[in-house]
mmCIF file of C-alpha atoms and ligand atoms in Angstrom:
data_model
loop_
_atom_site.group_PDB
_atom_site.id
_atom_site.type_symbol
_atom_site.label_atom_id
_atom_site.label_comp_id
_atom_site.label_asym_id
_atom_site.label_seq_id
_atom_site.Cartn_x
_atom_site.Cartn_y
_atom_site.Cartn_z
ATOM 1 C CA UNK A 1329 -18.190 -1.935 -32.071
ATOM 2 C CA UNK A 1330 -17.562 -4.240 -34.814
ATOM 3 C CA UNK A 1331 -18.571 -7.279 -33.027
ATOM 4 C CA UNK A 1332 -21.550 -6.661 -30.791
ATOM 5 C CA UNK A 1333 -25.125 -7.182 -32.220
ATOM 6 C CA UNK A 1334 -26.189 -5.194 -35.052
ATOM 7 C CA UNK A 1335 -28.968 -2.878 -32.948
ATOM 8 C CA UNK A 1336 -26.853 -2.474 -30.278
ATOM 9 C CA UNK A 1337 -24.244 -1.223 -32.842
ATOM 10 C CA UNK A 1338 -26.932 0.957 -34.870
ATOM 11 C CA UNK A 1339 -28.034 2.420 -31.587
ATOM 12 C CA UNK A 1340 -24.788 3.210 -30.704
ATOM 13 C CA UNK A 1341 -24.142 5.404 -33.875
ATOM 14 C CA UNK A 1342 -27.517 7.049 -34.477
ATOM 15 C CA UNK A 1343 -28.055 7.933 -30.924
ATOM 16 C CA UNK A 1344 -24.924 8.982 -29.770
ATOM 17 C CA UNK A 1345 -24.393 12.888 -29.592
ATOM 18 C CA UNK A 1346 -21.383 15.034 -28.638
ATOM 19 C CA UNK A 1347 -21.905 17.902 -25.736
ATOM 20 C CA UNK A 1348 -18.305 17.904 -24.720
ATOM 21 C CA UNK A 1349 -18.277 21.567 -24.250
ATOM 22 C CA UNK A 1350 -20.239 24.517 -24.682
ATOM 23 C CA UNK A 1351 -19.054 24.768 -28.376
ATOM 24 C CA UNK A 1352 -20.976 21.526 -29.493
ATOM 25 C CA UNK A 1353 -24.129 23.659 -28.561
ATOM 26 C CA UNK A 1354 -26.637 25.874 -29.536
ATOM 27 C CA UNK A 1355 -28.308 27.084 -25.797
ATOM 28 C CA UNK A 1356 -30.409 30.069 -27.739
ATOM 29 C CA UNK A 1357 -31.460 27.227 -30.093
ATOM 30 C CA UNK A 1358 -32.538 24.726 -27.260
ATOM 31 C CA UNK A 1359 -34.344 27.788 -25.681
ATOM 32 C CA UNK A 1360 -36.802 28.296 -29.021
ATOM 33 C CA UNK A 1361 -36.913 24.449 -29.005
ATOM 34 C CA UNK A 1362 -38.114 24.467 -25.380
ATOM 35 C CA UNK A 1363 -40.612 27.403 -25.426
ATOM 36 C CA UNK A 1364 -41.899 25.515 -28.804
ATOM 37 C CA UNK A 1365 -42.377 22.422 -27.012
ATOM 38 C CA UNK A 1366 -44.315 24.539 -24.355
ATOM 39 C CA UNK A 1367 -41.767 22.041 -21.749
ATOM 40 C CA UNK A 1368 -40.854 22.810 -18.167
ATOM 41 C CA UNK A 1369 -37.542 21.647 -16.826
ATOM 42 C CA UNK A 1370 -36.657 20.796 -13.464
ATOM 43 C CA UNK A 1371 -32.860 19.585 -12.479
ATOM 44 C CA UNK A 1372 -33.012 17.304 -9.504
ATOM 45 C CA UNK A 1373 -29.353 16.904 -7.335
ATOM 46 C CA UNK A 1374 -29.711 13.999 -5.239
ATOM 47 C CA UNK A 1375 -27.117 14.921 -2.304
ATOM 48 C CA UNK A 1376 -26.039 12.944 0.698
ATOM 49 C CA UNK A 1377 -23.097 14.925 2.582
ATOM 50 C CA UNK A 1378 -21.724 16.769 -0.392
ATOM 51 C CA UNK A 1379 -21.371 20.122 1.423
ATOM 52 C CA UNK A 1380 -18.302 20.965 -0.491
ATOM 53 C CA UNK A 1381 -19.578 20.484 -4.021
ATOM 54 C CA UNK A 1382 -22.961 21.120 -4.166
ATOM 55 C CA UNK A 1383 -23.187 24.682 -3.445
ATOM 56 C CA UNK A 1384 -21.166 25.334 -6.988
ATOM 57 C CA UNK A 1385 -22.948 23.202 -8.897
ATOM 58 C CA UNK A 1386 -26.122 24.971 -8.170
ATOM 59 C CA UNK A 1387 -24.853 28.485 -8.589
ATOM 60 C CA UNK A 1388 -23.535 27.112 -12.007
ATOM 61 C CA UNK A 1389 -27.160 25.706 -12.847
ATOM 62 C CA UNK A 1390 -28.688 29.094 -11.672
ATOM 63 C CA UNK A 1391 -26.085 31.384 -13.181
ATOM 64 C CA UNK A 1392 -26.132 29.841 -16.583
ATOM 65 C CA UNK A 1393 -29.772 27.750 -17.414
ATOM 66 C CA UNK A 1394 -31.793 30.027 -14.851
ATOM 67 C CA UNK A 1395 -30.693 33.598 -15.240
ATOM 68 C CA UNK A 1396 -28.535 33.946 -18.374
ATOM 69 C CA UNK A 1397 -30.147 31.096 -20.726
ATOM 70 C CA UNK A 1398 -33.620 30.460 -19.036
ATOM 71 C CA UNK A 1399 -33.660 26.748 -20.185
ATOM 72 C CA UNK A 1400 -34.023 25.640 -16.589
ATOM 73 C CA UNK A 1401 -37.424 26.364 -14.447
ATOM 74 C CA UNK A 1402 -36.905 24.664 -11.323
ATOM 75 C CA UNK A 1403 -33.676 23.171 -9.277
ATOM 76 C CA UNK A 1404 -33.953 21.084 -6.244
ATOM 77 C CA UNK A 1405 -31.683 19.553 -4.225
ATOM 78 C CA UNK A 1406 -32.819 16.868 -2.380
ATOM 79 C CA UNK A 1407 -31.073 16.403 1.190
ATOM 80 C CA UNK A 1408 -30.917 12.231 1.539
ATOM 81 C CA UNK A 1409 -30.283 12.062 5.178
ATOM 82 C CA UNK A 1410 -27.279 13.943 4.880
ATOM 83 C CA UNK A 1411 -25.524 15.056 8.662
ATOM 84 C CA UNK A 1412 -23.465 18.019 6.853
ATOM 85 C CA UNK A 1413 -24.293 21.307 6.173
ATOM 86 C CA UNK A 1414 -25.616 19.739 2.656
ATOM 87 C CA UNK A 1415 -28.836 21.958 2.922
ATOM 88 C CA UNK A 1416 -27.625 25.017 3.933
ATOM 89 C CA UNK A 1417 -24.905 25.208 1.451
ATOM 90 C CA UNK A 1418 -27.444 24.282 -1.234
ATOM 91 C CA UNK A 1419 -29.988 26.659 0.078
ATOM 92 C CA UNK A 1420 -27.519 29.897 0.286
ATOM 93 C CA UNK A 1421 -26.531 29.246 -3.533
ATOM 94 C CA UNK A 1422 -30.043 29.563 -4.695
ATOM 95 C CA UNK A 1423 -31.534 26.041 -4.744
ATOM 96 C CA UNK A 1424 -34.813 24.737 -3.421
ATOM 97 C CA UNK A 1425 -33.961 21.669 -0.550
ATOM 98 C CA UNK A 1426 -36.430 19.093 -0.118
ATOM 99 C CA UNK A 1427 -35.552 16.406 2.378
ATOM 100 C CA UNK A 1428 -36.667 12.995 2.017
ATOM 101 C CA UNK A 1429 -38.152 12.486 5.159
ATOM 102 C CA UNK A 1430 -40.533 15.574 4.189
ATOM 103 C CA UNK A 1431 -41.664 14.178 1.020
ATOM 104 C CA UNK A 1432 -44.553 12.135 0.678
ATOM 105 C CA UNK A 1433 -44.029 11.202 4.661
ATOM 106 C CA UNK A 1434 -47.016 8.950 4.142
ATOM 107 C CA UNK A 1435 -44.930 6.647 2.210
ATOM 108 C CA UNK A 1436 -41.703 6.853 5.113
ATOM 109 C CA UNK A 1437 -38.473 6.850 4.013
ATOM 110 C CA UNK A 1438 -35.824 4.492 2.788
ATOM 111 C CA UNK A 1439 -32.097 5.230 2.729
ATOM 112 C CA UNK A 1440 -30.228 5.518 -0.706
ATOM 113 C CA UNK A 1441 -29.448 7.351 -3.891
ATOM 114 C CA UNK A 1442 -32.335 5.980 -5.327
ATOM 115 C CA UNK A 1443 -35.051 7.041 -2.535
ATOM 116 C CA UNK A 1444 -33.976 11.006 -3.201
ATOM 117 C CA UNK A 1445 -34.623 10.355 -7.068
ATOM 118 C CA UNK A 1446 -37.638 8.573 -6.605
ATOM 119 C CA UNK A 1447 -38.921 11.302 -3.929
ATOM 120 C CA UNK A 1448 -37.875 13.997 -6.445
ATOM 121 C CA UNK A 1449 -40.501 13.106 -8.882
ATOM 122 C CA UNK A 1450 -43.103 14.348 -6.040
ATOM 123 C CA UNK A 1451 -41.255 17.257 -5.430
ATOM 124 C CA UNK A 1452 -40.398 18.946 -8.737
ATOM 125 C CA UNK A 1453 -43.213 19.859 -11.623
ATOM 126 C CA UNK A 1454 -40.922 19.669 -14.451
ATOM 127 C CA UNK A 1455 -41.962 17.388 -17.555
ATOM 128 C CA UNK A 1456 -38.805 17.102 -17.974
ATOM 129 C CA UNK A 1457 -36.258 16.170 -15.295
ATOM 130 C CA UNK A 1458 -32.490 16.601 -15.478
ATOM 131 C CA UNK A 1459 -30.431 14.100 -12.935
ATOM 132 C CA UNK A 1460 -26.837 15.187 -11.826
ATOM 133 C CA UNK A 1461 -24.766 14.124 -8.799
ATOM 134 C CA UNK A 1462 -24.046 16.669 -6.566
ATOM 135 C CA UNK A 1463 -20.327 15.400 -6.044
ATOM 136 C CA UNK A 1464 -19.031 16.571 -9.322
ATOM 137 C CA UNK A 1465 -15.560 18.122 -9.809
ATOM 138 C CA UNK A 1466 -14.209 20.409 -12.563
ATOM 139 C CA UNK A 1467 -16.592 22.358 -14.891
ATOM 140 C CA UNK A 1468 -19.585 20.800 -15.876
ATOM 141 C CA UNK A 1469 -21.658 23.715 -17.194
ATOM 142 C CA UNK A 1470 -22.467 21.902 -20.969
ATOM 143 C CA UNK A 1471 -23.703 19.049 -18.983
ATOM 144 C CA UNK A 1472 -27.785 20.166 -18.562
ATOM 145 C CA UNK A 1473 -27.942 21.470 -21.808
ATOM 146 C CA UNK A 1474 -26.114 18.726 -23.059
ATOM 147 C CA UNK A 1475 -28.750 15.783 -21.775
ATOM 148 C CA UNK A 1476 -31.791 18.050 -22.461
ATOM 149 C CA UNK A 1477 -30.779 18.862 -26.350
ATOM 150 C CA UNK A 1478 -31.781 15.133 -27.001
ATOM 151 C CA UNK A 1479 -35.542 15.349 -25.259
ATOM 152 C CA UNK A 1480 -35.784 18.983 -27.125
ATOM 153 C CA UNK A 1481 -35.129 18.028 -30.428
ATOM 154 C CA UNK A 1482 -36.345 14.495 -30.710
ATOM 155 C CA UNK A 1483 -39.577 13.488 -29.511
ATOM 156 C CA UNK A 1484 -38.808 9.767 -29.952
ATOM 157 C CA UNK A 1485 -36.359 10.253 -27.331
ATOM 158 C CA UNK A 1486 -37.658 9.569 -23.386
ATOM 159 C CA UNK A 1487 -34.071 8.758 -21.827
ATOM 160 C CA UNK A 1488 -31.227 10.366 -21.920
ATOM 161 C CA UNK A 1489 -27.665 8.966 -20.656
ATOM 162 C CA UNK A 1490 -24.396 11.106 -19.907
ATOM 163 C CA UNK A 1491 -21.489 9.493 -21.068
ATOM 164 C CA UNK A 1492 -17.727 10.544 -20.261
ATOM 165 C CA UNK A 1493 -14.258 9.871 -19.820
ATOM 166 C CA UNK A 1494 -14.044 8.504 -16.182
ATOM 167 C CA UNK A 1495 -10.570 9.462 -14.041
ATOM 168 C CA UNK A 1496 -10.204 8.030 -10.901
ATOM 169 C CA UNK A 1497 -8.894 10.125 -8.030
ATOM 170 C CA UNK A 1498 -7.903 8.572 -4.844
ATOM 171 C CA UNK A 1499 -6.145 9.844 -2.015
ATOM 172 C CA UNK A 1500 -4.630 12.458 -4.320
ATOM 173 C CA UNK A 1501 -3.783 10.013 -7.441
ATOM 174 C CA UNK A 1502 -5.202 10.382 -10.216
ATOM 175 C CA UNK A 1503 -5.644 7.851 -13.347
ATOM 176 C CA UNK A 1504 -6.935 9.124 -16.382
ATOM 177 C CA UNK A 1505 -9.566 6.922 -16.961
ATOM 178 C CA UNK A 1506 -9.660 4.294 -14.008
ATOM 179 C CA UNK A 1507 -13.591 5.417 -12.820
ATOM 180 C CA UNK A 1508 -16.451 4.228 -13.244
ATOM 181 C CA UNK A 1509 -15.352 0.411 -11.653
ATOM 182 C CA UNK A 1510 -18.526 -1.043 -10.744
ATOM 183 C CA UNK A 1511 -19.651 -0.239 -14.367
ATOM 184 C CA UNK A 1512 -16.768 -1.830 -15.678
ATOM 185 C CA UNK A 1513 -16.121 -4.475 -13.121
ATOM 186 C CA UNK A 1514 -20.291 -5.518 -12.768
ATOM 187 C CA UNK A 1515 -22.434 -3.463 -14.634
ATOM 188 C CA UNK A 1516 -21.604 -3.936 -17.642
ATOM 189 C CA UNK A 1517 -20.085 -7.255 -18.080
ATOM 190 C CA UNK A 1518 -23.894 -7.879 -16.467
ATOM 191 C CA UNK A 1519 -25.805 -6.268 -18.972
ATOM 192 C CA UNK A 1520 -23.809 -7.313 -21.803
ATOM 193 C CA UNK A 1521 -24.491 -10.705 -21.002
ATOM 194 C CA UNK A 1522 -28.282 -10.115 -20.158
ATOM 195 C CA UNK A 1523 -29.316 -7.709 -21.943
ATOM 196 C CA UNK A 1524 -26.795 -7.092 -25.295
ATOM 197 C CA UNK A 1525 -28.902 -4.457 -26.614
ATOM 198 C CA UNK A 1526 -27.646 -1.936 -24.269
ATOM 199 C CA UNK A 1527 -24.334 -3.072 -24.904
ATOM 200 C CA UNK A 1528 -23.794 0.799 -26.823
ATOM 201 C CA UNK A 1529 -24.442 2.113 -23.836
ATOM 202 C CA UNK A 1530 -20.704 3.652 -22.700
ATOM 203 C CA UNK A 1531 -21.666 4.556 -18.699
ATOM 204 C CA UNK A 1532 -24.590 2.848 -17.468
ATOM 205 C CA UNK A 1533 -24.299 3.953 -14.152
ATOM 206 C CA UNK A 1534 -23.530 7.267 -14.915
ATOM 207 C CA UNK A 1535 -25.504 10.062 -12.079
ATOM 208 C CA UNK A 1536 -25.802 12.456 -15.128
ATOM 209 C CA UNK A 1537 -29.040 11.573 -17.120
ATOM 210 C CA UNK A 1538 -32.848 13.528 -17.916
ATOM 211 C CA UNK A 1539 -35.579 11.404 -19.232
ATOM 212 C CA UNK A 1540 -39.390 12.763 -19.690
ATOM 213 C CA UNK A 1541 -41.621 12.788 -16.555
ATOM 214 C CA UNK A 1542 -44.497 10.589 -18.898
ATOM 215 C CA UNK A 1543 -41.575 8.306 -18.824
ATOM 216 C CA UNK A 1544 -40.089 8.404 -15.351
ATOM 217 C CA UNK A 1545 -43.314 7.808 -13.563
ATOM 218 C CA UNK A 1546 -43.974 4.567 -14.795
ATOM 219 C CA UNK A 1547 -41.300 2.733 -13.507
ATOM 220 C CA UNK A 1548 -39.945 1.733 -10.097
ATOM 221 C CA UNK A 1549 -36.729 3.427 -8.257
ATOM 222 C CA UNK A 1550 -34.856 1.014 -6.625
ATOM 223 C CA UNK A 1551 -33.965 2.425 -3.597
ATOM 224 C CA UNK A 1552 -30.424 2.642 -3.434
ATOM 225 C CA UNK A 1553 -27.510 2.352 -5.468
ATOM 226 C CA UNK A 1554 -28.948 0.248 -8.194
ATOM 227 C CA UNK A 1555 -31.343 3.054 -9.736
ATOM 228 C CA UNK A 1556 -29.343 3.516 -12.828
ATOM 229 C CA UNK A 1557 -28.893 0.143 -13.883
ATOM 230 C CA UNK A 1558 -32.891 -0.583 -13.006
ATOM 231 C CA UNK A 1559 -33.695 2.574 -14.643
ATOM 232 C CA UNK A 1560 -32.189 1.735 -17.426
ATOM 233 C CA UNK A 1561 -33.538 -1.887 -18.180
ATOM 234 C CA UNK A 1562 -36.939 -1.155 -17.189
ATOM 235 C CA UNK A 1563 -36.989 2.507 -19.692
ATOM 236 C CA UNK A 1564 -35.887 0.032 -22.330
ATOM 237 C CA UNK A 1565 -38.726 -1.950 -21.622
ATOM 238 C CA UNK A 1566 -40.547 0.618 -21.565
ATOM 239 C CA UNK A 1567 -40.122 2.489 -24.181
ATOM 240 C CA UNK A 1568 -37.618 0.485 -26.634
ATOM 241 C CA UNK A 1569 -34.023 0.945 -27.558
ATOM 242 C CA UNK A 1570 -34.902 3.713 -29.739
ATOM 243 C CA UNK A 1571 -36.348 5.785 -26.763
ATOM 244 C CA UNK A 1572 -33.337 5.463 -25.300
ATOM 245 C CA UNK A 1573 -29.965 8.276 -26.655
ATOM 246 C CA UNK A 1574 -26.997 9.079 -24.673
ATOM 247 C CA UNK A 1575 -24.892 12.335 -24.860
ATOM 248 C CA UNK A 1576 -20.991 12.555 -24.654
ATOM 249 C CA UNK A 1577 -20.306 15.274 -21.880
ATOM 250 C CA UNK A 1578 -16.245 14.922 -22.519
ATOM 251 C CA UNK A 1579 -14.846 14.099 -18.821
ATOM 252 C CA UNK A 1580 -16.476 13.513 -15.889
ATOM 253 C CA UNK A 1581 -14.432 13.938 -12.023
ATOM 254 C CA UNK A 1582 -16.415 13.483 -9.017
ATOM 255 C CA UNK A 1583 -15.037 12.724 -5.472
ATOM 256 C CA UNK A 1584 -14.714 8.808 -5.752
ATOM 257 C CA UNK A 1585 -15.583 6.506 -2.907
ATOM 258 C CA UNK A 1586 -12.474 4.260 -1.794
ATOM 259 C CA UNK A 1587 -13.309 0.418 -3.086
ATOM 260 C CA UNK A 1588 -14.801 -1.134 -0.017
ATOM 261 C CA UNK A 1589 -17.837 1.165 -0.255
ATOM 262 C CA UNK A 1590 -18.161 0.078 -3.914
ATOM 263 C CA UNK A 1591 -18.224 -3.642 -3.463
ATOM 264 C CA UNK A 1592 -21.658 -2.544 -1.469
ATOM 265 C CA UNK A 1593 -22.596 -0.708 -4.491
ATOM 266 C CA UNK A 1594 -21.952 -3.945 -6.942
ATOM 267 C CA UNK A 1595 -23.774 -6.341 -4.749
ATOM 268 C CA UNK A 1596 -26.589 -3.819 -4.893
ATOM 269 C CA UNK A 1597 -26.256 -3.318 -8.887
ATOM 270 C CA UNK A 1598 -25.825 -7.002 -8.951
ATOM 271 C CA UNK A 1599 -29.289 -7.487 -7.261
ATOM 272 C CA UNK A 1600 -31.071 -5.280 -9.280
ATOM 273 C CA UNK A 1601 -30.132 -6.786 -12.556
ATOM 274 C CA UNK A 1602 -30.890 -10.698 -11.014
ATOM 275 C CA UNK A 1603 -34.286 -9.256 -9.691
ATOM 276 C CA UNK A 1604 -34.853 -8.342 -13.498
ATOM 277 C CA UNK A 1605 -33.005 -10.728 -15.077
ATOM 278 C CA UNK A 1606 -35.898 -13.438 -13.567
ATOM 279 C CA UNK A 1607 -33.316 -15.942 -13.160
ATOM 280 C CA UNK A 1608 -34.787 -18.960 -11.709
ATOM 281 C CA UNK A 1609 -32.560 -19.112 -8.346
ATOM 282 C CA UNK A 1610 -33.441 -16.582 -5.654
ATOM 283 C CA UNK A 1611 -30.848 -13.850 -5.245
ATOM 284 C CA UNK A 1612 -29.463 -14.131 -1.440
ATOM 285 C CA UNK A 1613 -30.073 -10.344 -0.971
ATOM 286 C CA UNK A 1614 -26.154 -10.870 1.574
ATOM 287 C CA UNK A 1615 -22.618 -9.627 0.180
ATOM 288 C CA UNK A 1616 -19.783 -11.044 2.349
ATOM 289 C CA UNK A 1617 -16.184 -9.679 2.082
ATOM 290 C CA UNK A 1618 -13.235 -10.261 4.350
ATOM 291 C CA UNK A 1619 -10.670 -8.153 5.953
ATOM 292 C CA UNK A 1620 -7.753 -9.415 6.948
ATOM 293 C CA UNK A 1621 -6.842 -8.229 10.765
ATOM 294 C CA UNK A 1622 -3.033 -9.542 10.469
ATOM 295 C CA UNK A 1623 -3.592 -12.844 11.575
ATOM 296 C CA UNK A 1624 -6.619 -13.905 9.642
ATOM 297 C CA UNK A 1625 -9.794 -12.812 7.285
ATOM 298 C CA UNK A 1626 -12.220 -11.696 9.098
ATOM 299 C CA UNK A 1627 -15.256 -12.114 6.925
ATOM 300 C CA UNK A 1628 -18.612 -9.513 7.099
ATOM 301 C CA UNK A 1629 -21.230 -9.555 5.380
ATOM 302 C CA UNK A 1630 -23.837 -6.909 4.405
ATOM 303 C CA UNK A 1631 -27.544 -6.812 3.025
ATOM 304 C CA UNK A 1632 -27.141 -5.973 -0.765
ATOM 305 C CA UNK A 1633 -30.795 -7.018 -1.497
ATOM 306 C CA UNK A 1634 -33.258 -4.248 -3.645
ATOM 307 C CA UNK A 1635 -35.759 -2.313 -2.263
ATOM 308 C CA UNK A 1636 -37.549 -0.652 -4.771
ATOM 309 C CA UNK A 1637 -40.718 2.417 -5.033
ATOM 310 C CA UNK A 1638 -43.387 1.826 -7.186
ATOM 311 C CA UNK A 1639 -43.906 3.690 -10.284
ATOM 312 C CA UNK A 1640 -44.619 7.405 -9.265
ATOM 313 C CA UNK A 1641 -47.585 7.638 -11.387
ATOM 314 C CA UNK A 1642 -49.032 4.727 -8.964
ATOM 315 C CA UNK A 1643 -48.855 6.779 -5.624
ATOM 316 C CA UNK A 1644 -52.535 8.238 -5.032
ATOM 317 C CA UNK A 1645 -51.135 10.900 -3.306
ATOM 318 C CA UNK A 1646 -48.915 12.144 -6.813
ATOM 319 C CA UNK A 1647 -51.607 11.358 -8.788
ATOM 320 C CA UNK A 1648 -54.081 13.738 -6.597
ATOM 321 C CA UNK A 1649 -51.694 16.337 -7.060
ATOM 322 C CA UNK A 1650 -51.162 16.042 -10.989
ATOM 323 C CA UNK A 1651 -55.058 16.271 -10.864
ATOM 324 C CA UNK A 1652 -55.418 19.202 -8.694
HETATM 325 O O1 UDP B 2549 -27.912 7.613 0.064
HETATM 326 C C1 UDP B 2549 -27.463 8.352 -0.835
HETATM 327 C C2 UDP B 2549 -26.218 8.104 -1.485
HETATM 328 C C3 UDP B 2549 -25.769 8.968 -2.458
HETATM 329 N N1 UDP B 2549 -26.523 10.058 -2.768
HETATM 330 C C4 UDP B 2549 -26.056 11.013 -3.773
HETATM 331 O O2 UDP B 2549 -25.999 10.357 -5.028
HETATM 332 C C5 UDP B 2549 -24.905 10.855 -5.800
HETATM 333 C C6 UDP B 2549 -23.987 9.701 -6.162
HETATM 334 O O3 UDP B 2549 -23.617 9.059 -4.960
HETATM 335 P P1 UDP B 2549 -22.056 8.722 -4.660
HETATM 336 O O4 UDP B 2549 -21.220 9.901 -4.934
HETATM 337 O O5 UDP B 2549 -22.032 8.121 -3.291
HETATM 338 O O6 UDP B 2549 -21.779 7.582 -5.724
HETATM 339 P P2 UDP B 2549 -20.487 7.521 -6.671
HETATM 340 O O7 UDP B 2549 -20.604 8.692 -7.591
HETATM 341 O O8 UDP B 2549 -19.298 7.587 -5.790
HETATM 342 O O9 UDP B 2549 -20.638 6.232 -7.366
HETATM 343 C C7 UDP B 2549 -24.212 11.913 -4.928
HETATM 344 O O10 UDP B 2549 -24.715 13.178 -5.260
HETATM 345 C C8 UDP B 2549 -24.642 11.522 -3.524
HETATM 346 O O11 UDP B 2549 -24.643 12.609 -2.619
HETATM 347 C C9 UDP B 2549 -27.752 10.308 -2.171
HETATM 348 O O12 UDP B 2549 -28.429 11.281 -2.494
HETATM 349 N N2 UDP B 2549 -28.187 9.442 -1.217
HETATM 350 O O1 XDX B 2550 -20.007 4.011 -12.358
HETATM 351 C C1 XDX B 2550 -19.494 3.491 -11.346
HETATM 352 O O2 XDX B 2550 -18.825 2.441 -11.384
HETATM 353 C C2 XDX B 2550 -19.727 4.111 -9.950
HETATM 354 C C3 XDX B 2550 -18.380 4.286 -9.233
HETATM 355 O O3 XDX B 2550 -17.606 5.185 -9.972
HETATM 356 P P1 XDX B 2550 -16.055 5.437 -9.576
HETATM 357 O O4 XDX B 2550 -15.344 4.120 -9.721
HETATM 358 O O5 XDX B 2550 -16.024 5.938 -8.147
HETATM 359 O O6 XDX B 2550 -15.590 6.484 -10.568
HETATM 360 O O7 XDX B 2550 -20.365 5.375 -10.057
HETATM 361 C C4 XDX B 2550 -21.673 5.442 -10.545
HETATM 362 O O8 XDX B 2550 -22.488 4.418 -10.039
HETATM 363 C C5 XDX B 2550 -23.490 4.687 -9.091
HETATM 364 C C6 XDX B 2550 -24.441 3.473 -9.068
HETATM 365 O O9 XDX B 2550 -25.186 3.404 -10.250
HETATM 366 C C7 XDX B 2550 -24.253 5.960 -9.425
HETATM 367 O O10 XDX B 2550 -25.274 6.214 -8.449
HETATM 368 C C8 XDX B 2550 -23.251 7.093 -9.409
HETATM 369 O O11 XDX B 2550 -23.926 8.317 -9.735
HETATM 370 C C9 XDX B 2550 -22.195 6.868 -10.441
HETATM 371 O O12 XDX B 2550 -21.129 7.766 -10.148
#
């Protein structure tokens, strides 16, 4: 870190905390902090066809941060669109399932990772909100306690950012640390360049994260896959580097999309940040990439361009409901 700008740097090492295991925490501790802080947490799985993985994760939440250690009040999953047994499998571990079509149906619904964590602000209670894929791998238990001890303990703190070790497994192969390639590959290169205050941050487009609901509802959701990286620029606009911490949960293995489906993902990261970034040409909103069908490259192109939600706290129908 000796070379990057001196707050980046200083955020880096004062707001940096290890939750690599269980050991590195104190869950009876984060209990007294919680009932203190008179809080209410909700944990929020966005999950798109992840049948096979999301009915563990949820017993895990239940088993550990609902029954044993009550730091968790309320777990949703929220079915986006998914045409698996998603829902059931969820369901018959214990969670609530909210689709998105059902949630504020007034507003419609969009596709993307981003819509489900938007729409999850209307459907949970918590004031604070817990954010976890529901495609993890491997055991992730320290992970909810690890990204709420921040928001328990330091009241300066609105955001809160998993960070991990990143193997890549595809089609059986696994590299150590080879994840995580449109953070290495766009996002960050990105907001290094745009935005070098963030340039401690270690995964920027990690799925693991919590952040205050004061917080949350202020800002838009892009729609799809570019809700981390526009989370993250417009909490620090928000709220200031210092509001910002991020939490080292050790490893992180989830079931990795194969790279075609990512360059979608970039070119919607990509968007995000130029939408931000106010750069004075107009983004195209198209990604084109080529195949090559053995005699030529064929090229296709796809719409990469950001939809986003307004801030939650905007919706008349959300605010009715804080008010009733
Ligand atoms: O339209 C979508 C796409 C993804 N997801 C969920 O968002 C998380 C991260 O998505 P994905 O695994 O596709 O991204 P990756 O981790 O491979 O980058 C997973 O729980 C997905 O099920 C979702 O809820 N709606
Ligand atoms: O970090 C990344 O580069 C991507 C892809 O990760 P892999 O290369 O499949 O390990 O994964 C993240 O990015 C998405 C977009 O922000 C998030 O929605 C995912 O939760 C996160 O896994």
């Amino acid at each position: 870190m000796d070379t990057v700008r001196p707050d980046a740097r200083a955020w880096f090492e004062e707001r940096t905390t290890a939750a690599t295991s269980l050991a590195d925490l104190d869950p009876a501790g984060l209990l007294r902090a919680k009932r203190r802080g008179g809080h209410r947490v909700s944990v929020v799985l966005p999950a798109r066809n992840e049948e096979t993985t999301v009915g563990r994760l949820v017993a895990d939440v239940r088993e550990h941060w609902m029954r044993a250690v009550p730091l968790v009040d309320e777990l949703v999953v929220v079915d986006s669109d998914s045409t698996d047994g998603t829902a059931a499998a969820a369901r018959a571990a214990g969670a609530d399932v909210v689709a998105t079509t059902d949630v504020l149906p007034e507003h419609g619904t969009r596709p993307g990772k981003g819509e489900a964590l938007w729409k999850s602000l209307a459907a949970t209670t918590g004031d604070l909100v817990v954010f976890l894929d529901a495609d993890l791998l491997g055991d992730v238990t320290h992970y909810v306690p690890g990204l709420l001890a921040p928001l328990l303990t330091d009241p300066q703190v609105r955001y809160v950012k998993g960070c991990y070790t990143r193997p890549l497994e595809v089609e059986g192969t696994v590299v150590p640390a080879g994840g995580g390639r449109v953070t290495e590959l766009t996002a960050r290169p990105l907001l290094n360049a745009l935005w070098p205050e963030l340039a401690g941050v270690v995964q920027p487009l990690g799925g693991e994260y919590a952040g205050r609901r004061s917080a949350l509802e202020q800002v838009p959701f892009v729609s799809a896959y570019g809700v981390e990286v526009g989370l993250l620029v417009d909490l620090l606009r928000l709220g200031g580097l210092s509001s910002l911490a991020q939490v080292d949960l050790g490893v992180r293995r989830h079931t990795s999309q194969p790279i075609e489906a990512l360059g979608e993902m970039a070119g919607q990261v990509v968007a995000t940040v130029l939408a931000r970034a106010a750069c004075t040409r107009q983004p195209s909103g198209l990604l084109t990439r080529f195949r090559h069908d053995g005699s030529g490259f064929m090229p296709h192109s796809s719409p990469v361009a950001v939809d986003e939600r307004p801030p939650m706290i905007t919706v008349p129908e959300y605010r009715a409901r804080l008010a009733g």
